[in-house]
Short mmCIF file of C-alpha atoms and ligand atoms in Angstrom, two decimals:
data_model
loop_
_atom_site.label_atom_id
_atom_site.label_comp_id
_atom_site.label_asym_id
_atom_site.label_seq_id
_atom_site.Cartn_x
_atom_site.Cartn_y
_atom_site.Cartn_z
CA MET E 807 0.55 11.72 -79.70
CA ALA E 808 2.20 8.68 -78.13
CA LYS E 809 2.18 8.70 -74.37
CA LYS E 810 5.26 8.50 -72.16
CA TYR E 811 4.42 5.09 -70.67
CA SER E 812 2.52 2.03 -71.82
CA HIS E 813 1.38 0.76 -68.39
CA ALA E 814 1.30 2.82 -65.20
CA ILE E 815 0.10 1.77 -61.76
CA HIS E 816 -1.84 4.39 -59.81
CA TRP E 817 -1.62 3.45 -56.15
CA PHE E 818 -4.72 4.77 -54.36
CA ARG E 819 -4.02 5.45 -50.69
CA ARG E 820 -5.88 8.28 -48.94
CA ASP E 821 -7.10 9.80 -52.23
CA LEU E 822 -10.20 7.68 -52.85
CA ARG E 823 -11.74 9.78 -55.60
CA LEU E 824 -11.49 10.45 -59.32
CA THR E 825 -12.11 14.22 -59.29
CA ASP E 826 -9.03 16.43 -59.02
CA ASN E 827 -6.84 13.50 -58.07
CA THR E 828 -3.35 14.80 -58.86
CA ALA E 829 -1.47 11.53 -59.35
CA LEU E 830 -4.33 9.69 -61.05
CA ARG E 831 -4.74 12.52 -63.51
CA ALA E 832 -1.02 12.52 -64.30
CA ALA E 833 -1.06 8.72 -64.74
CA THR E 834 -3.99 8.82 -67.18
CA GLN E 835 -2.42 11.66 -69.14
CA GLU E 836 1.00 10.07 -69.40
CA SER E 837 0.23 6.38 -69.81
CA GLU E 838 -1.68 4.35 -72.40
CA GLU E 839 -3.10 2.02 -69.77
CA VAL E 840 -3.52 2.55 -66.05
CA ILE E 841 -3.79 -0.01 -63.28
CA PRO E 842 -5.86 1.57 -60.48
CA PHE E 843 -4.61 -0.26 -57.43
CA TYR E 844 -5.38 -0.44 -53.70
CA LEU E 845 -3.46 -2.39 -51.10
CA LEU E 846 -5.14 -3.84 -48.03
CA SER E 847 -2.33 -3.87 -45.48
CA SER E 848 -2.07 -6.91 -43.27
CA TRP E 849 -0.65 -4.96 -40.30
CA LYS E 850 -3.92 -2.98 -40.01
CA LYS E 851 -5.61 -5.98 -38.44
CA HIS E 852 -3.44 -5.82 -35.33
CA HIS E 853 -2.83 -2.12 -34.95
CA LEU E 854 -4.06 -0.47 -31.75
CA TRP E 855 -5.49 2.43 -33.73
CA THR E 856 -7.68 0.30 -36.00
CA GLY E 857 -11.43 0.32 -35.32
CA PRO E 858 -14.57 -0.79 -37.14
CA LYS E 859 -16.16 2.58 -37.88
CA ARG E 860 -13.32 4.01 -39.93
CA GLN E 861 -12.81 0.67 -41.69
CA GLN E 862 -16.53 0.49 -42.50
CA PHE E 863 -16.31 3.93 -44.05
CA LEU E 864 -13.22 2.81 -45.99
CA CYS E 865 -15.10 -0.23 -47.32
CA GLU E 866 -17.85 2.02 -48.69
CA CYS E 867 -15.27 4.38 -50.23
CA LEU E 868 -13.59 1.48 -52.02
CA GLU E 869 -16.89 0.06 -53.24
CA SER E 870 -17.87 3.42 -54.68
CA LEU E 871 -14.42 3.91 -56.21
CA ALA E 872 -14.58 0.50 -57.89
CA LYS E 873 -17.89 1.47 -59.53
CA ASN E 874 -16.60 4.85 -60.61
CA ILE E 875 -13.48 3.31 -62.15
CA GLU E 876 -15.60 0.77 -63.98
CA HIS E 877 -17.75 3.60 -65.27
CA LEU E 878 -14.64 5.09 -66.92
CA GLY E 879 -13.87 1.72 -68.52
CA GLY E 880 -11.21 0.56 -66.07
CA GLU E 881 -10.89 -2.21 -63.49
CA PHE E 882 -9.97 -1.69 -59.84
CA ILE E 883 -7.22 -4.06 -58.72
CA ILE E 884 -7.13 -4.84 -55.01
CA ARG E 885 -4.45 -6.90 -53.33
CA GLN E 886 -3.76 -7.80 -49.73
CA GLY E 887 -0.42 -8.13 -47.95
CA ASP E 888 2.81 -6.19 -47.76
CA ALA E 889 2.80 -3.01 -49.87
CA LEU E 890 6.24 -3.34 -51.44
CA ALA E 891 5.95 -7.06 -52.16
CA GLU E 892 2.51 -6.63 -53.76
CA ILE E 893 3.56 -3.63 -55.83
CA GLU E 894 6.60 -5.50 -57.09
CA LYS E 895 4.42 -8.47 -58.08
CA LEU E 896 1.85 -6.27 -59.77
CA ALA E 897 4.50 -4.26 -61.62
CA LYS E 898 5.97 -7.48 -63.03
CA GLU E 899 2.60 -9.01 -63.92
CA SER E 900 1.41 -5.87 -65.70
CA ASN E 901 4.73 -4.88 -67.29
CA ALA E 902 4.33 -1.51 -65.65
CA ASP E 903 6.85 1.11 -66.62
CA ALA E 904 5.74 3.68 -64.04
CA ILE E 905 4.01 4.05 -60.70
CA TYR E 906 2.11 7.14 -59.58
CA PHE E 907 0.86 7.93 -56.11
CA ASN E 908 -0.13 10.88 -53.96
CA GLN E 909 2.18 11.49 -51.04
CA ASP E 910 1.12 10.55 -47.54
CA PRO E 911 1.55 13.20 -44.85
CA ASP E 912 2.30 10.62 -42.12
CA PRO E 913 5.76 9.30 -41.19
CA PHE E 914 4.67 5.67 -41.76
CA GLY E 915 3.46 6.42 -45.27
CA LYS E 916 6.60 8.41 -46.02
CA LYS E 917 8.82 5.53 -44.96
CA ILE E 918 7.14 3.23 -47.49
CA GLU E 919 7.43 5.91 -50.17
CA ALA E 920 11.19 6.04 -49.65
CA GLN E 921 11.41 2.23 -49.88
CA LEU E 922 9.21 2.25 -52.97
CA ALA E 923 11.51 4.77 -54.68
CA THR E 924 14.40 2.33 -54.17
CA LEU E 925 12.30 -0.60 -55.39
CA CYS E 926 11.36 1.32 -58.56
CA GLU E 927 15.00 2.11 -59.18
CA ASN E 928 15.89 -1.56 -58.84
CA LEU E 929 13.03 -2.58 -61.15
CA GLY E 930 13.90 0.16 -63.62
CA ILE E 931 10.46 1.78 -63.52
CA ALA E 932 9.65 5.45 -63.07
CA CYS E 933 8.33 6.60 -59.69
CA HIS E 934 6.02 9.65 -59.49
CA PRO E 935 5.13 10.83 -55.98
CA LEU E 936 2.86 13.90 -56.13
CA GLN E 937 1.42 16.33 -53.62
CA ASP E 938 -2.34 16.08 -53.28
CA ALA E 939 -3.63 15.82 -49.69
CA VAL E 940 -2.72 19.40 -48.80
CA LEU E 941 -2.82 22.83 -50.38
CA HIS E 942 0.67 23.56 -49.10
CA GLY E 943 3.27 20.98 -48.20
CA PRO E 944 5.23 21.26 -44.94
CA GLU E 945 8.34 22.56 -46.69
CA GLU E 946 6.39 25.33 -48.44
CA ILE E 947 5.32 27.32 -45.39
CA LEU E 948 8.45 28.09 -43.37
CA LYS E 949 9.70 31.01 -41.30
CA GLY E 950 11.99 33.60 -42.91
CA ASP E 951 15.04 31.71 -41.62
CA GLY E 952 13.85 28.47 -43.24
CA THR E 953 12.82 26.77 -39.98
CA PRO E 954 9.31 25.41 -39.33
CA TYR E 955 6.63 27.33 -37.45
CA ARG E 956 5.80 26.02 -33.99
CA VAL E 957 2.78 28.29 -33.46
CA TYR E 958 -0.41 28.35 -35.53
CA THR E 959 -1.19 32.07 -36.03
CA PRO E 960 2.12 33.08 -37.66
CA TYR E 961 1.93 29.86 -39.76
CA SER E 962 -1.60 30.64 -40.92
CA LYS E 963 -0.68 34.07 -42.35
CA PRO E 964 1.68 32.92 -45.12
CA TRP E 965 -0.53 29.82 -45.57
CA LEU E 966 -3.57 31.99 -46.32
CA ALA E 967 -1.55 34.38 -48.49
CA ALA E 968 0.18 31.70 -50.61
CA GLU E 969 -1.16 31.10 -54.10
CA LYS E 970 -3.31 27.97 -54.32
CA ARG E 971 -3.38 25.51 -57.19
CA LYS E 972 -6.80 25.36 -58.85
CA PRO E 973 -8.73 22.07 -58.80
CA LEU E 974 -8.86 20.00 -61.97
CA GLY E 975 -11.54 17.70 -63.32
CA LYS E 976 -11.56 13.91 -63.52
CA PRO E 977 -10.21 11.61 -66.23
CA ARG E 978 -12.71 10.91 -68.99
CA THR E 979 -11.58 7.36 -69.64
CA LEU E 980 -9.37 4.86 -67.96
CA LYS E 981 -8.12 1.74 -69.69
CA THR E 982 -6.78 -1.13 -67.56
CA PRO E 983 -4.83 -4.07 -69.05
CA SER E 984 -6.84 -7.28 -68.84
CA GLY E 985 -5.94 -10.49 -67.02
CA LEU E 986 -4.86 -9.03 -63.66
CA ASP E 987 -6.18 -10.74 -60.55
CA SER E 988 -7.92 -8.75 -57.87
CA ALA E 989 -8.92 -9.62 -54.32
CA PRO E 990 -12.60 -8.96 -53.56
CA LEU E 991 -13.66 -5.65 -52.09
CA PRO E 992 -13.00 -5.73 -48.34
CA SER E 993 -15.60 -5.99 -45.60
CA LEU E 994 -15.15 -5.64 -41.85
CA LYS E 995 -14.33 -9.37 -41.80
CA THR E 996 -11.10 -8.55 -43.65
CA TRP E 997 -9.82 -7.02 -40.40
CA GLU E 998 -11.78 -9.41 -38.13
CA LEU E 999 -13.94 -6.51 -36.95
CA THR E 1000 -17.64 -6.15 -36.27
CA PHE E 1001 -19.86 -3.11 -35.80
CA ASP E 1002 -23.61 -2.92 -35.59
CA GLY E 1003 -24.02 0.85 -35.42
CA GLU E 1004 -25.80 2.48 -38.30
CA GLU E 1005 -25.17 6.10 -37.59
CA ILE E 1006 -21.89 6.62 -39.42
CA LEU E 1007 -21.93 8.76 -42.55
CA ARG E 1008 -21.90 7.03 -45.89
CA GLY E 1009 -18.50 6.68 -47.56
CA GLY E 1010 -17.67 7.26 -51.22
CA GLU E 1011 -17.09 10.12 -53.62
CA ARG E 1012 -20.75 10.70 -54.51
CA SER E 1013 -21.86 10.95 -50.86
CA ALA E 1014 -18.89 13.17 -50.04
CA ARG E 1015 -19.61 15.52 -52.94
CA ASP E 1016 -23.25 15.78 -51.86
CA ARG E 1017 -22.13 16.58 -48.30
CA MET E 1018 -19.71 19.19 -49.59
CA SER E 1019 -22.38 20.90 -51.70
CA GLN E 1020 -24.83 20.88 -48.80
CA ALA E 1021 -22.28 22.30 -46.37
CA LEU E 1022 -21.25 25.04 -48.81
CA GLN E 1023 -24.83 25.93 -49.54
CA ASP E 1024 -26.15 25.89 -45.96
CA ARG E 1025 -23.43 26.29 -43.40
CA VAL E 1026 -20.02 27.59 -44.43
CA ALA E 1027 -21.10 31.24 -44.79
CA SER E 1028 -22.46 31.23 -41.21
CA TYR E 1029 -19.65 29.04 -39.90
CA GLU E 1030 -18.36 31.54 -37.36
CA LYS E 1031 -21.75 31.91 -35.70
CA TYR E 1032 -22.51 28.23 -35.08
CA ARG E 1033 -19.18 26.42 -35.08
CA ASP E 1034 -19.05 26.18 -31.27
CA VAL E 1035 -22.63 25.00 -30.75
CA PRO E 1036 -22.62 21.21 -30.69
CA SER E 1037 -26.43 20.87 -30.72
CA VAL E 1038 -26.57 22.54 -34.15
CA LEU E 1039 -25.25 21.15 -37.41
CA GLY E 1040 -23.10 24.24 -37.79
CA THR E 1041 -19.78 22.87 -39.08
CA SER E 1042 -19.10 21.35 -42.48
CA ARG E 1043 -18.88 17.67 -41.34
CA LEU E 1044 -16.29 17.01 -44.05
CA SER E 1045 -13.37 15.81 -41.93
CA GLN E 1046 -13.81 12.12 -42.89
CA ASP E 1047 -13.89 13.11 -46.57
CA LEU E 1048 -10.69 15.12 -46.25
CA ARG E 1049 -9.20 12.21 -44.32
CA TRP E 1050 -9.98 9.67 -47.03
CA GLY E 1051 -9.65 12.02 -49.95
CA THR E 1052 -13.20 11.53 -51.19
CA ILE E 1053 -13.13 15.28 -51.74
CA SER E 1054 -10.20 17.38 -52.90
CA VAL E 1055 -8.96 20.01 -50.47
CA ARG E 1056 -8.28 22.31 -53.46
CA GLU E 1057 -11.89 22.09 -54.59
CA LEU E 1058 -13.19 22.59 -51.05
CA TYR E 1059 -10.96 25.61 -50.50
CA ASP E 1060 -11.85 27.11 -53.87
CA ARG E 1061 -15.58 26.77 -53.35
CA ALA E 1062 -15.49 27.73 -49.64
CA LYS E 1063 -13.67 30.95 -50.51
CA GLU E 1064 -16.76 32.04 -52.42
CA CYS E 1065 -18.79 31.72 -49.18
CA GLY E 1066 -16.70 34.47 -47.60
CA SER E 1067 -15.92 32.83 -44.23
CA LEU E 1068 -12.26 33.46 -43.45
CA GLN E 1069 -12.71 31.48 -40.24
CA TYR E 1070 -13.56 28.38 -42.26
CA LEU E 1071 -10.46 28.72 -44.42
CA LYS E 1072 -8.44 29.05 -41.22
CA GLU E 1073 -9.71 25.64 -40.11
CA LEU E 1074 -8.23 24.14 -43.26
CA ALA E 1075 -4.98 25.84 -42.27
CA TRP E 1076 -5.15 24.16 -38.83
CA ARG E 1077 -5.30 20.81 -40.59
CA GLU E 1078 -2.16 21.60 -42.58
CA PHE E 1079 -0.42 23.16 -39.55
CA TYR E 1080 -0.70 19.82 -37.76
CA PHE E 1081 0.54 17.96 -40.85
CA ALA E 1082 3.53 20.31 -40.86
CA ILE E 1083 4.16 19.73 -37.15
CA LEU E 1084 4.09 15.96 -37.68
CA HIS E 1085 6.42 16.25 -40.67
CA HIS E 1086 9.00 18.42 -38.92
CA PHE E 1087 8.64 16.90 -35.44
CA PRO E 1088 7.63 13.25 -35.96
CA GLU E 1089 8.66 12.56 -32.36
CA VAL E 1090 5.28 14.05 -31.29
CA LEU E 1091 3.80 10.60 -31.87
CA LYS E 1092 5.88 9.40 -28.95
CA TRP E 1093 6.68 12.44 -26.88
CA GLU E 1094 5.24 15.73 -25.74
CA PHE E 1095 5.93 18.42 -28.37
CA LYS E 1096 7.21 20.74 -25.65
CA ALA E 1097 10.29 19.01 -24.28
CA ASP E 1098 9.74 20.62 -20.83
CA TRP E 1099 6.70 18.45 -20.30
CA ARG E 1100 8.29 15.11 -21.16
CA GLY E 1101 8.28 12.77 -18.20
CA LEU E 1102 5.19 14.31 -16.55
CA PRO E 1103 3.63 11.75 -14.22
CA TRP E 1104 0.28 10.27 -15.32
CA ASP E 1105 -2.04 7.99 -13.35
CA GLU E 1106 -2.47 4.33 -14.22
CA PRO E 1107 -5.70 3.75 -16.18
CA ASP E 1108 -8.35 2.58 -13.70
CA GLU E 1109 -12.12 2.17 -13.41
CA LYS E 1110 -12.58 5.93 -13.92
CA PHE E 1111 -10.88 5.63 -17.30
CA GLU E 1112 -13.28 2.79 -18.10
CA ALA E 1113 -16.21 5.05 -17.12
CA TRP E 1114 -14.85 7.79 -19.43
CA LYS E 1115 -14.60 5.29 -22.31
CA LYS E 1116 -18.24 4.27 -21.84
CA GLY E 1117 -19.64 7.77 -21.33
CA GLU E 1118 -20.58 7.07 -17.72
CA THR E 1119 -18.66 9.70 -15.77
CA GLY E 1120 -21.68 11.58 -14.38
CA PHE E 1121 -20.46 14.69 -16.25
CA PRO E 1122 -23.23 15.15 -18.84
CA ILE E 1123 -21.20 16.96 -21.48
CA ILE E 1124 -18.41 14.35 -21.30
CA ASP E 1125 -20.85 11.45 -21.47
CA ALA E 1126 -22.74 13.05 -24.37
CA GLY E 1127 -19.48 13.49 -26.32
CA ILE E 1128 -18.28 9.94 -25.79
CA ARG E 1129 -21.69 8.48 -26.61
CA GLU E 1130 -21.85 10.55 -29.79
CA LEU E 1131 -18.43 9.15 -30.70
CA LEU E 1132 -19.39 5.55 -29.95
CA ALA E 1133 -22.60 5.80 -31.97
CA THR E 1134 -21.43 7.83 -34.95
CA GLY E 1135 -17.63 7.79 -35.11
CA PHE E 1136 -17.73 11.58 -34.81
CA MET E 1137 -17.57 14.12 -32.00
CA HIS E 1138 -18.06 17.87 -32.30
CA ASN E 1139 -14.77 19.80 -32.09
CA ARG E 1140 -15.73 21.85 -29.02
CA VAL E 1141 -16.74 18.67 -27.21
CA ARG E 1142 -13.52 16.89 -28.30
CA MET E 1143 -11.60 19.61 -26.48
CA ILE E 1144 -13.69 19.35 -23.31
CA VAL E 1145 -13.57 15.53 -23.28
CA ALA E 1146 -9.81 15.44 -23.93
CA MET E 1147 -9.04 18.03 -21.30
CA PHE E 1148 -11.19 16.13 -18.81
CA LEU E 1149 -9.22 12.92 -19.41
CA THR E 1150 -5.83 14.58 -19.04
CA LYS E 1151 -6.57 17.21 -16.37
CA ASP E 1152 -9.36 15.66 -14.27
CA LEU E 1153 -8.51 11.98 -14.59
CA HIS E 1154 -4.74 12.61 -15.00
CA ILE E 1155 -4.61 9.93 -17.69
CA ASP E 1156 -1.86 10.03 -20.29
CA TRP E 1157 -3.02 11.83 -23.47
CA ARG E 1158 -1.58 8.94 -25.51
CA LEU E 1159 -4.36 6.66 -24.22
CA GLY E 1160 -6.99 9.20 -25.22
CA GLU E 1161 -5.32 9.59 -28.60
CA GLN E 1162 -5.51 5.82 -29.11
CA PHE E 1163 -9.15 5.62 -28.04
CA PHE E 1164 -10.10 8.41 -30.46
CA MET E 1165 -8.18 6.72 -33.29
CA GLN E 1166 -10.10 3.49 -32.64
CA HIS E 1167 -13.45 5.25 -32.94
CA LEU E 1168 -13.17 8.32 -35.16
CA VAL E 1169 -14.17 7.92 -38.80
CA ASP E 1170 -12.07 11.04 -39.48
CA GLY E 1171 -9.18 9.63 -37.38
CA GLU E 1172 -6.24 11.62 -38.73
CA ILE E 1173 -2.90 10.95 -37.08
CA ALA E 1174 -1.62 14.54 -37.26
CA SER E 1175 -4.82 16.38 -36.21
CA ASN E 1176 -5.64 13.86 -33.52
CA ASN E 1177 -2.18 14.07 -32.01
CA GLY E 1178 -2.30 17.87 -32.30
CA GLY E 1179 -5.74 18.02 -30.66
CA TRP E 1180 -4.74 15.74 -27.80
CA GLN E 1181 -1.47 17.52 -27.12
CA TRP E 1182 -3.28 20.87 -27.29
CA SER E 1183 -5.74 19.67 -24.66
CA ALA E 1184 -3.06 18.16 -22.46
CA GLY E 1185 -1.16 21.45 -22.57
CA THR E 1186 1.94 19.80 -24.00
CA GLY E 1187 1.63 20.49 -27.73
CA ALA E 1188 2.50 23.04 -30.40
CA ASP E 1189 0.54 26.18 -29.64
CA ALA E 1190 -1.22 24.29 -26.85
CA ALA E 1191 -3.55 25.67 -24.23
CA PRO E 1192 -1.25 26.62 -21.32
CA TYR E 1193 -1.38 23.97 -18.60
CA PHE E 1194 -3.13 26.27 -16.12
CA ARG E 1195 -6.04 26.98 -18.51
CA ILE E 1196 -8.21 24.08 -17.44
CA GLN E 1197 -11.73 24.02 -18.81
CA ASN E 1198 -14.49 23.41 -16.31
CA PRO E 1199 -16.92 20.89 -17.88
CA TRP E 1200 -19.88 22.45 -16.03
CA SER E 1201 -19.27 26.02 -17.18
CA GLN E 1202 -18.36 24.78 -20.67
CA THR E 1203 -21.84 23.24 -20.76
CA LYS E 1204 -23.42 26.56 -19.83
CA THR E 1205 -21.45 28.34 -22.57
CA HIS E 1206 -21.77 25.84 -25.39
CA ASP E 1207 -24.93 23.83 -24.67
CA SER E 1208 -26.91 26.33 -22.65
CA GLN E 1209 -30.26 24.66 -23.39
CA GLY E 1210 -28.87 21.17 -22.83
CA GLU E 1211 -30.05 20.04 -26.28
CA TYR E 1212 -26.82 18.31 -27.25
CA ILE E 1213 -26.64 16.53 -23.90
CA ARG E 1214 -30.25 15.36 -24.03
CA LYS E 1215 -29.74 14.00 -27.53
CA TRP E 1216 -26.97 11.67 -26.41
CA VAL E 1217 -27.79 10.99 -22.76
CA PRO E 1218 -31.39 9.78 -22.65
CA GLU E 1219 -31.30 9.52 -18.84
CA LEU E 1220 -31.28 13.34 -18.84
CA THR E 1221 -34.17 13.96 -21.25
CA LYS E 1222 -36.38 15.49 -18.61
CA VAL E 1223 -33.75 17.45 -16.73
CA PRO E 1224 -33.89 21.28 -16.94
CA ALA E 1225 -30.86 22.91 -18.56
CA LYS E 1226 -29.75 24.64 -15.36
CA ALA E 1227 -29.25 21.30 -13.63
CA LEU E 1228 -26.51 20.60 -16.18
CA TYR E 1229 -24.44 23.67 -15.26
CA GLY E 1230 -23.01 22.35 -12.00
CA PRO E 1231 -22.45 19.21 -9.92
CA PRO E 1232 -25.46 17.77 -8.10
CA GLU E 1233 -25.80 17.90 -4.33
CA ALA E 1234 -24.29 14.91 -2.51
CA ASP E 1235 -26.41 11.74 -2.82
CA CYS E 1236 -28.85 13.48 -5.14
CA PRO E 1237 -28.12 12.53 -8.76
CA ILE E 1238 -29.10 14.88 -11.61
CA ALA E 1239 -31.65 12.26 -12.72
CA PRO E 1240 -32.73 9.03 -10.97
CA ASP E 1241 -30.99 6.65 -13.37
CA TYR E 1242 -27.96 8.82 -14.10
CA VAL E 1243 -24.63 8.18 -12.37
CA MET E 1244 -23.16 10.56 -9.78
CA PRO E 1245 -20.03 12.44 -10.98
CA ILE E 1246 -16.99 10.19 -10.56
CA LEU E 1247 -14.85 13.07 -9.27
CA ASP E 1248 -14.82 16.63 -8.05
CA HIS E 1249 -13.53 18.98 -10.75
CA SER E 1250 -11.96 21.62 -8.44
CA THR E 1251 -10.05 19.01 -6.45
CA GLU E 1252 -8.64 17.38 -9.59
CA ARG E 1253 -7.84 20.76 -11.13
CA ASN E 1254 -5.67 21.63 -8.11
CA ILE E 1255 -3.89 18.28 -8.35
CA THR E 1256 -3.08 18.95 -12.01
CA LEU E 1257 -1.79 22.45 -11.30
CA ALA E 1258 0.43 21.11 -8.52
CA ARG E 1259 1.78 18.32 -10.75
CA PHE E 1260 2.65 20.62 -13.64
CA LYS E 1261 4.25 23.16 -11.28
CA LYS E 1262 6.30 20.50 -9.52
CA HIS E 1263 7.43 19.01 -12.82
CA ARG E 1264 8.56 22.44 -14.01
CA ALA E 1265 10.38 23.13 -10.72
CA ASP E 1266 12.09 19.70 -10.89
CA GLN E 1267 13.36 20.55 -14.38
CA ASN E 1268 15.10 23.73 -13.20
C1 LIG V 584 -8.71 15.94 -29.07
C2 LIG V 584 -8.99 16.24 -30.53
C3 LIG V 584 -8.83 15.24 -31.48
C4 LIG V 584 -9.07 15.52 -32.84
N1 LIG V 584 -8.90 14.51 -33.76
C5 LIG V 584 -9.10 14.77 -35.08
C6 LIG V 584 -8.93 13.75 -36.04
O1 LIG V 584 -8.55 12.60 -35.74
N2 LIG V 584 -9.20 14.04 -37.35
C7 LIG V 584 -9.61 15.30 -37.74
O2 LIG V 584 -9.83 15.51 -38.93
N3 LIG V 584 -9.74 16.29 -36.84
C8 LIG V 584 -9.52 16.07 -35.53
N4 LIG V 584 -9.70 17.07 -34.62
C9 LIG V 584 -10.04 18.42 -35.11
C10 LIG V 584 -11.55 18.73 -35.22
O3 LIG V 584 -12.21 18.35 -34.06
C11 LIG V 584 -12.21 18.07 -36.43
O4 LIG V 584 -11.46 18.30 -37.60
C12 LIG V 584 -13.62 18.64 -36.65
O5 LIG V 584 -14.40 18.44 -35.51
C13 LIG V 584 -14.26 17.98 -37.86
O6 LIG V 584 -15.56 18.45 -38.04
P1 LIG V 584 -15.94 19.27 -39.34
O7 LIG V 584 -15.51 18.56 -40.54
O8 LIG V 584 -17.36 19.65 -39.22
O9 LIG V 584 -15.00 20.54 -39.17
P2 LIG V 584 -15.17 22.05 -39.61
O10 LIG V 584 -15.27 22.84 -38.36
O11 LIG V 584 -16.21 22.24 -40.62
O12 LIG V 584 -13.73 22.38 -40.24
C14 LIG V 584 -13.40 22.11 -41.60
C15 LIG V 584 -12.22 21.21 -41.69
O13 LIG V 584 -11.06 21.83 -41.13
C16 LIG V 584 -10.26 20.87 -40.45
N5 LIG V 584 -10.20 21.22 -39.02
C17 LIG V 584 -11.11 21.89 -38.30
N6 LIG V 584 -10.68 22.07 -37.03
C18 LIG V 584 -9.47 21.49 -36.96
C19 LIG V 584 -8.50 21.32 -35.92
N7 LIG V 584 -8.69 21.83 -34.70
N8 LIG V 584 -7.38 20.64 -36.19
C20 LIG V 584 -7.16 20.14 -37.43
N9 LIG V 584 -8.02 20.26 -38.45
C21 LIG V 584 -9.16 20.94 -38.22
C22 LIG V 584 -10.94 19.52 -40.62
O14 LIG V 584 -10.35 18.88 -41.73
C23 LIG V 584 -12.38 19.91 -40.91
O15 LIG V 584 -13.09 18.97 -41.66
C24 LIG V 584 -9.46 16.83 -33.25
C25 LIG V 584 -9.61 17.82 -32.27
C26 LIG V 584 -9.39 17.53 -30.93
C27 LIG V 584 -9.58 18.63 -29.91
#
């Protein structure tokens, strides 16, 4: 049977896989020939959230995707520049009569989608935006009165109960018209970046699928038991693959359900809760979600902020977390919370600076979840920790790294220190270990300052 279109562009964005790729599958089913396309945006080079680890991972994802496309008989077309200008050029060169893409959950991506719809109308080509990155879009899970949820638990109930689309396979063949130019696969040089670390996970669909199988086989069933123990590989470690779409969230959900951990499925709901918050309240990228906390005073970044960024605060759990991040582009969730709360409540530094630092270093850097996590820790976000619940980094160590194994892994100065020495500040002038820095502040003093600031701000509002 003749297909609907002769030439369709599939614009890969954060869906860097062939398996269960909603828009790619539709494009291959509905068009004789498909142009698998990726755009290297020029603005990325200068953006304050760009960093080498996530870009390195992206490079590997694109390299793997190029091979997989070739394996199906197609050719990956890469271009660099402005998205709309490049798509227009490519559409004209290839005589495309349609463009397919999976929708982006971020406001920046959505803005381009709206402009692309207009461009397609002007060019007289069909435009097919499809939902792929989430199980349920932000307009699907709403309160009875049609307004968005602002709190996670009531959101998660209809999210868990809603029927989920089943994952689909991958296209068997993919035919690309010949004669189209492509830029070479990118390297870190493309963004004028360098990185000599070797500890980041490997990017690409094959590696991601192996990780997913391993996590489902070994860890998801016991997720609840180990998820808060940073020294153990107890979580799925799939956030970068969900971020870049090297695995499908439908497939992950479907297979994870078989493991019987409701807690794990709830984590996937957290991810979509934050996407929904960003969709309905895009101002969170600029402002505190809770309007009451807008205008809170923050300290100017100083040498203590620099010490935090290097993992040299003299608080072992904080330093371990930051050093893990710098080396691997990942930080355990429990430690992310402790580290973020320390920056906002002990150093009184604006959560936006922490958000930026994380985006520069995280391989899984996800605008919605990162913003949600930072605002949660600062006490200003949707369903956030109340401002007076300030975690004590010393007692958090005792609870979550009682043997000090996580700390010793990342802070070699502390290799020989007994676990108990990590549960509280050292005596004056007597560092925890000879070559380890003294704590840069006193937690109780800073805690009281934070409480006073939040209280004063609230009183000033009334
Ligand atoms: C300050 C801060 C910043 C964060 N920044 C990011 C970020 O940029 N990108 C990111 O993906 N996650 C972020 N998180 C959430 C969480 O830390 C990571 O998703 C998690 O550590 C990833 O490890 P995992 O894949 O082993 O997760 P698992 O525990 O195995 O969970 C499975 C999946 O559920 C999702 N998930 C789990 N917890 C959360 C959560 N609290 N919020 C949203 N989604 C969640 C992730 O996609 C994760 O891969 C942040 C949390 C905090 C406190």
